[in-house]
Amino acid sequence: MNEIIEHPLLGITLTVLAYVIAIRLHRTIRFIHPILTSSILVILVLFLFRIPIASYEIGGDILKLVLGPATIALGVPIYKHRVLIHQHLKAILIAVTLGSITGIVSAAGLMALMGGTQALIRSVMPKSVSSPIAIELSHALGGDPNITALFTVITGLIGAIGGTTLLRKLGIRDVIAIGIAMGTAAHGFGTAKSFQDDELQGTLAGLAMGLAGVICSLLFIPILIWLG
């Protein structure tokens, strides 16, 4: 039994099966995000069969190897729409910069108003960028990377589930504007949702996600200097 639990195929198989089930459920119940459903399924299996998280990660971590190629693959649609992107580059940079500043300030402000500790405030500040960048920024700020990862996932899920609907209810119909907003505020989750809606929207979301990671990293330099 221990050989099965410790085998890398356990984590890989469990993750893939959970995601397949979640995708099929999502087709029936649209508002349930597959990432949330698959995560719950994996947690339930680990809990019910008393499988240590370390054993699951042996195989689960192997899947992380595809994150790099998947991210690089976003360059293909960006190159395809390079002319349109160049035409709107100034507006895109301004929008992503303002969105990044808003994300940082609103996260810190709301957490401070709710009485959060300094460590908690620093942990939520980078929540709007992709997880790898957010975790590194949290380390640099003196926050808790685990809390940062949690809020990053929650932010992405909320954006993916309700972001597009909210923007359209506010009268925003342009796919470029929606894509930039989704990528800036909801990183990978928002980008994936945008690609489901429209290729151009997804392309702009992927571009915004990458730019937000760079811009937020630069914005945190003066913050780190100020914090000492």
Tab-separated table of C-alpha atoms in Angstrom:
chain	number	residue	atom	x	y	z
A	1	MET	CA	0.000	0.000	0.000
A	2	ASN	CA	2.833	2.380	0.860
A	3	GLU	CA	4.349	1.778	-2.576
A	4	ILE	CA	1.111	2.933	-4.206
A	5	ILE	CA	0.833	5.995	-1.981
A	6	GLU	CA	4.439	7.015	-2.603
A	7	HIS	CA	4.264	6.447	-6.375
A	8	PRO	CA	4.290	9.637	-8.505
A	9	LEU	CA	1.373	8.336	-10.588
A	10	LEU	CA	-0.931	8.700	-7.579
A	11	GLY	CA	-0.661	12.486	-7.503
A	12	ILE	CA	-0.793	12.813	-11.282
A	13	THR	CA	-3.769	10.471	-11.708
A	14	LEU	CA	-5.713	11.983	-8.818
A	15	THR	CA	-5.182	15.522	-10.105
A	16	VAL	CA	-6.147	14.712	-13.698
A	17	LEU	CA	-9.221	12.668	-12.732
A	18	ALA	CA	-10.409	15.362	-10.324
A	19	TYR	CA	-10.054	17.999	-13.041
A	20	VAL	CA	-11.872	15.877	-15.647
A	21	ILE	CA	-14.775	15.389	-13.226
A	22	ALA	CA	-14.748	19.104	-12.403
A	23	ILE	CA	-14.840	20.078	-16.095
A	24	ARG	CA	-17.849	17.828	-16.728
A	25	LEU	CA	-19.615	19.236	-13.683
A	26	HIS	CA	-18.832	22.766	-14.885
A	27	ARG	CA	-20.618	22.048	-18.176
A	28	THR	CA	-23.779	21.298	-16.214
A	29	ILE	CA	-23.441	23.917	-13.471
A	30	ARG	CA	-21.689	26.859	-15.130
A	31	PHE	CA	-21.041	28.983	-12.060
A	32	ILE	CA	-18.967	26.263	-10.339
A	33	HIS	CA	-15.343	26.837	-11.323
A	34	PRO	CA	-13.453	23.618	-12.183
A	35	ILE	CA	-10.346	24.653	-10.224
A	36	LEU	CA	-12.392	25.028	-7.045
A	37	THR	CA	-14.253	21.754	-7.609
A	38	SER	CA	-11.127	19.746	-8.459
A	39	SER	CA	-9.295	21.154	-5.428
A	40	ILE	CA	-12.137	20.100	-3.132
A	41	LEU	CA	-12.215	16.622	-4.705
A	42	VAL	CA	-8.466	16.147	-4.196
A	43	ILE	CA	-8.693	17.305	-0.575
A	44	LEU	CA	-11.602	14.928	0.090
A	45	VAL	CA	-9.732	11.941	-1.361
A	46	LEU	CA	-6.601	12.752	0.643
A	47	PHE	CA	-8.663	13.128	3.820
A	48	LEU	CA	-10.848	10.027	3.366
A	49	PHE	CA	-7.952	7.722	2.481
A	50	ARG	CA	-5.548	9.401	4.914
A	51	ILE	CA	-2.981	10.081	2.222
A	52	PRO	CA	-0.219	12.444	3.411
A	53	ILE	CA	0.030	15.672	1.435
A	54	ALA	CA	3.750	14.983	0.966
A	55	SER	CA	2.909	11.730	-0.833
A	56	TYR	CA	0.450	13.500	-3.122
A	57	GLU	CA	2.988	16.202	-3.931
A	58	ILE	CA	5.478	13.617	-5.240
A	59	GLY	CA	3.336	13.269	-8.346
A	60	GLY	CA	1.421	16.523	-8.113
A	61	ASP	CA	4.603	18.580	-8.311
A	62	ILE	CA	5.519	16.894	-11.596
A	63	LEU	CA	2.528	18.635	-13.178
A	64	LYS	CA	4.094	21.973	-12.231
A	65	LEU	CA	6.671	21.319	-14.941
A	66	VAL	CA	4.051	22.168	-17.580
A	67	LEU	CA	3.410	25.623	-16.091
A	68	GLY	CA	6.486	27.097	-17.756
A	69	PRO	CA	5.676	25.850	-21.281
A	70	ALA	CA	2.004	26.776	-20.792
A	71	THR	CA	2.963	30.334	-19.850
A	72	ILE	CA	5.384	30.630	-22.765
A	73	ALA	CA	2.632	29.355	-25.077
A	74	LEU	CA	0.717	32.578	-24.352
A	75	GLY	CA	3.275	34.272	-26.574
A	76	VAL	CA	1.751	32.637	-29.657
A	77	PRO	CA	-1.606	34.497	-29.598
A	78	ILE	CA	0.184	37.652	-28.436
A	79	TYR	CA	2.408	37.485	-31.520
A	80	LYS	CA	-0.641	36.790	-33.679
A	81	HIS	CA	-2.324	39.999	-32.472
A	82	ARG	CA	0.910	42.034	-32.212
A	83	VAL	CA	-0.291	44.780	-34.582
A	84	LEU	CA	-3.452	45.427	-32.566
A	85	ILE	CA	-1.495	45.287	-29.312
A	86	HIS	CA	1.035	47.811	-30.634
A	87	GLN	CA	-1.793	50.162	-31.607
A	88	HIS	CA	-3.181	50.102	-28.065
A	89	LEU	CA	0.113	49.654	-26.180
A	90	LYS	CA	0.071	53.010	-24.377
A	91	ALA	CA	-3.500	52.513	-23.142
A	92	ILE	CA	-2.692	48.931	-22.112
A	93	LEU	CA	0.347	49.997	-20.068
A	94	ILE	CA	-1.599	52.781	-18.344
A	95	ALA	CA	-4.536	50.464	-17.575
A	96	VAL	CA	-2.357	47.672	-16.179
A	97	THR	CA	-0.304	50.115	-14.092
A	98	LEU	CA	-3.386	51.776	-12.591
A	99	GLY	CA	-5.014	48.382	-12.057
A	100	SER	CA	-1.916	47.073	-10.290
A	101	ILE	CA	-1.738	50.112	-8.012
A	102	THR	CA	-5.450	49.791	-7.226
A	103	GLY	CA	-5.035	46.106	-6.405
A	104	ILE	CA	-2.176	46.741	-3.986
A	105	VAL	CA	-3.744	49.753	-2.260
A	106	SER	CA	-7.243	48.243	-1.980
A	107	ALA	CA	-5.921	44.972	-0.548
A	108	ALA	CA	-3.776	46.710	2.051
A	109	GLY	CA	-6.467	49.283	2.869
A	110	LEU	CA	-9.305	46.798	3.321
A	111	MET	CA	-7.181	44.486	5.450
A	112	ALA	CA	-6.072	47.430	7.614
A	113	LEU	CA	-9.699	48.578	8.056
A	114	MET	CA	-10.626	45.059	9.183
A	115	GLY	CA	-7.933	45.192	11.846
A	116	GLY	CA	-5.436	42.906	10.139
A	117	THR	CA	-1.911	42.631	11.493
A	118	GLN	CA	1.086	44.033	9.633
A	119	ALA	CA	2.055	40.513	8.569
A	120	LEU	CA	-1.434	39.875	7.204
A	121	ILE	CA	-1.502	43.200	5.359
A	122	ARG	CA	1.848	42.439	3.747
A	123	SER	CA	0.623	38.961	2.831
A	124	VAL	CA	-2.420	40.164	0.867
A	125	MET	CA	-0.778	43.065	-0.962
A	126	PRO	CA	0.538	40.965	-3.892
A	127	LYS	CA	-2.667	38.899	-4.284
A	128	SER	CA	-3.521	40.093	-7.804
A	129	VAL	CA	-0.434	38.745	-9.575
A	130	SER	CA	0.237	35.111	-10.478
A	131	SER	CA	1.092	32.796	-7.577
A	132	PRO	CA	4.868	32.354	-8.176
A	133	ILE	CA	5.426	36.124	-8.288
A	134	ALA	CA	3.012	36.780	-5.413
A	135	ILE	CA	4.787	34.270	-3.169
A	136	GLU	CA	8.219	35.763	-3.878
A	137	LEU	CA	6.898	39.277	-3.225
A	138	SER	CA	5.347	38.056	0.026
A	139	HIS	CA	8.723	36.669	1.106
A	140	ALA	CA	10.378	40.002	0.351
A	141	LEU	CA	7.686	41.963	2.211
A	142	GLY	CA	7.892	39.767	5.291
A	143	GLY	CA	4.426	38.298	4.806
A	144	ASP	CA	3.220	34.712	5.029
A	145	PRO	CA	3.542	33.002	1.612
A	146	ASN	CA	0.834	30.469	2.537
A	147	ILE	CA	-1.674	33.236	3.219
A	148	THR	CA	-0.566	34.991	0.041
A	149	ALA	CA	-1.124	31.837	-2.004
A	150	LEU	CA	-4.591	31.407	-0.486
A	151	PHE	CA	-5.673	34.978	-1.233
A	152	THR	CA	-4.164	34.771	-4.717
A	153	VAL	CA	-6.290	31.716	-5.520
A	154	ILE	CA	-9.406	33.284	-3.977
A	155	THR	CA	-8.848	36.487	-5.971
A	156	GLY	CA	-8.445	34.532	-9.196
A	157	LEU	CA	-11.522	32.409	-8.565
A	158	ILE	CA	-13.727	35.394	-7.764
A	159	GLY	CA	-12.482	37.202	-10.865
A	160	ALA	CA	-12.989	34.178	-13.107
A	161	ILE	CA	-16.478	33.452	-11.788
A	162	GLY	CA	-17.914	36.957	-11.700
A	163	GLY	CA	-15.469	39.346	-13.371
A	164	THR	CA	-16.786	39.229	-16.930
A	165	THR	CA	-20.415	39.382	-15.810
A	166	LEU	CA	-19.733	42.390	-13.569
A	167	LEU	CA	-17.872	44.266	-16.299
A	168	ARG	CA	-20.683	43.706	-18.801
A	169	LYS	CA	-23.304	44.823	-16.288
A	170	LEU	CA	-21.262	48.003	-15.885
A	171	GLY	CA	-21.625	48.520	-19.635
A	172	ILE	CA	-18.121	47.421	-20.630
A	173	ARG	CA	-18.431	45.312	-23.805
A	174	ASP	CA	-15.080	45.809	-25.510
A	175	VAL	CA	-13.119	42.533	-25.448
A	176	ILE	CA	-9.806	44.398	-25.179
A	177	ALA	CA	-10.929	46.267	-22.064
A	178	ILE	CA	-12.412	43.122	-20.512
A	179	GLY	CA	-9.276	41.111	-21.270
A	180	ILE	CA	-6.977	43.717	-19.720
A	181	ALA	CA	-9.167	43.948	-16.616
A	182	MET	CA	-9.390	40.170	-16.190
A	183	GLY	CA	-5.668	39.580	-16.647
A	184	THR	CA	-4.662	42.418	-14.341
A	185	ALA	CA	-7.076	41.597	-11.522
A	186	ALA	CA	-7.467	37.813	-11.757
A	187	HIS	CA	-4.128	36.657	-13.280
A	188	GLY	CA	-4.178	33.050	-14.629
A	189	PHE	CA	-7.766	32.308	-13.632
A	190	GLY	CA	-9.000	35.422	-15.404
A	191	THR	CA	-6.873	34.635	-18.446
A	192	ALA	CA	-8.243	31.089	-18.719
A	193	LYS	CA	-11.820	32.381	-18.421
A	194	SER	CA	-11.129	35.057	-21.039
A	195	PHE	CA	-9.857	32.485	-23.526
A	196	GLN	CA	-13.112	30.574	-23.033
A	197	ASP	CA	-15.063	33.707	-23.958
A	198	ASP	CA	-12.975	35.059	-26.842
A	199	GLU	CA	-9.478	34.489	-28.255
A	200	LEU	CA	-8.611	38.193	-28.451
A	201	GLN	CA	-9.925	38.759	-24.941
A	202	GLY	CA	-7.791	35.876	-23.677
A	203	THR	CA	-4.736	37.181	-25.518
A	204	LEU	CA	-5.054	40.596	-23.904
A	205	ALA	CA	-5.662	38.976	-20.515
A	206	GLY	CA	-2.471	36.926	-20.893
A	207	LEU	CA	-0.524	40.040	-21.866
A	208	ALA	CA	-1.980	41.982	-18.936
A	209	MET	CA	-1.135	39.158	-16.528
A	210	GLY	CA	2.507	39.203	-17.622
A	211	LEU	CA	2.738	42.992	-17.532
A	212	ALA	CA	1.071	43.107	-14.108
A	213	GLY	CA	3.702	40.738	-12.733
A	214	VAL	CA	6.506	42.996	-13.966
A	215	ILE	CA	4.816	46.262	-12.981
A	216	CYS	CA	3.851	45.036	-9.500
A	217	SER	CA	7.402	43.842	-8.900
A	218	LEU	CA	8.670	47.322	-9.803
A	219	LEU	CA	6.003	49.023	-7.680
A	220	PHE	CA	7.056	47.015	-4.644
A	221	ILE	CA	10.645	48.318	-4.825
A	222	PRO	CA	9.794	51.721	-3.255
A	223	ILE	CA	7.417	49.962	-0.843
A	224	LEU	CA	10.235	47.675	0.323
A	225	ILE	CA	12.556	50.680	0.713
A	226	TRP	CA	9.874	52.518	2.720
A	227	LEU	CA	9.253	49.506	4.950
A	228	GLY	CA	12.972	49.265	5.561
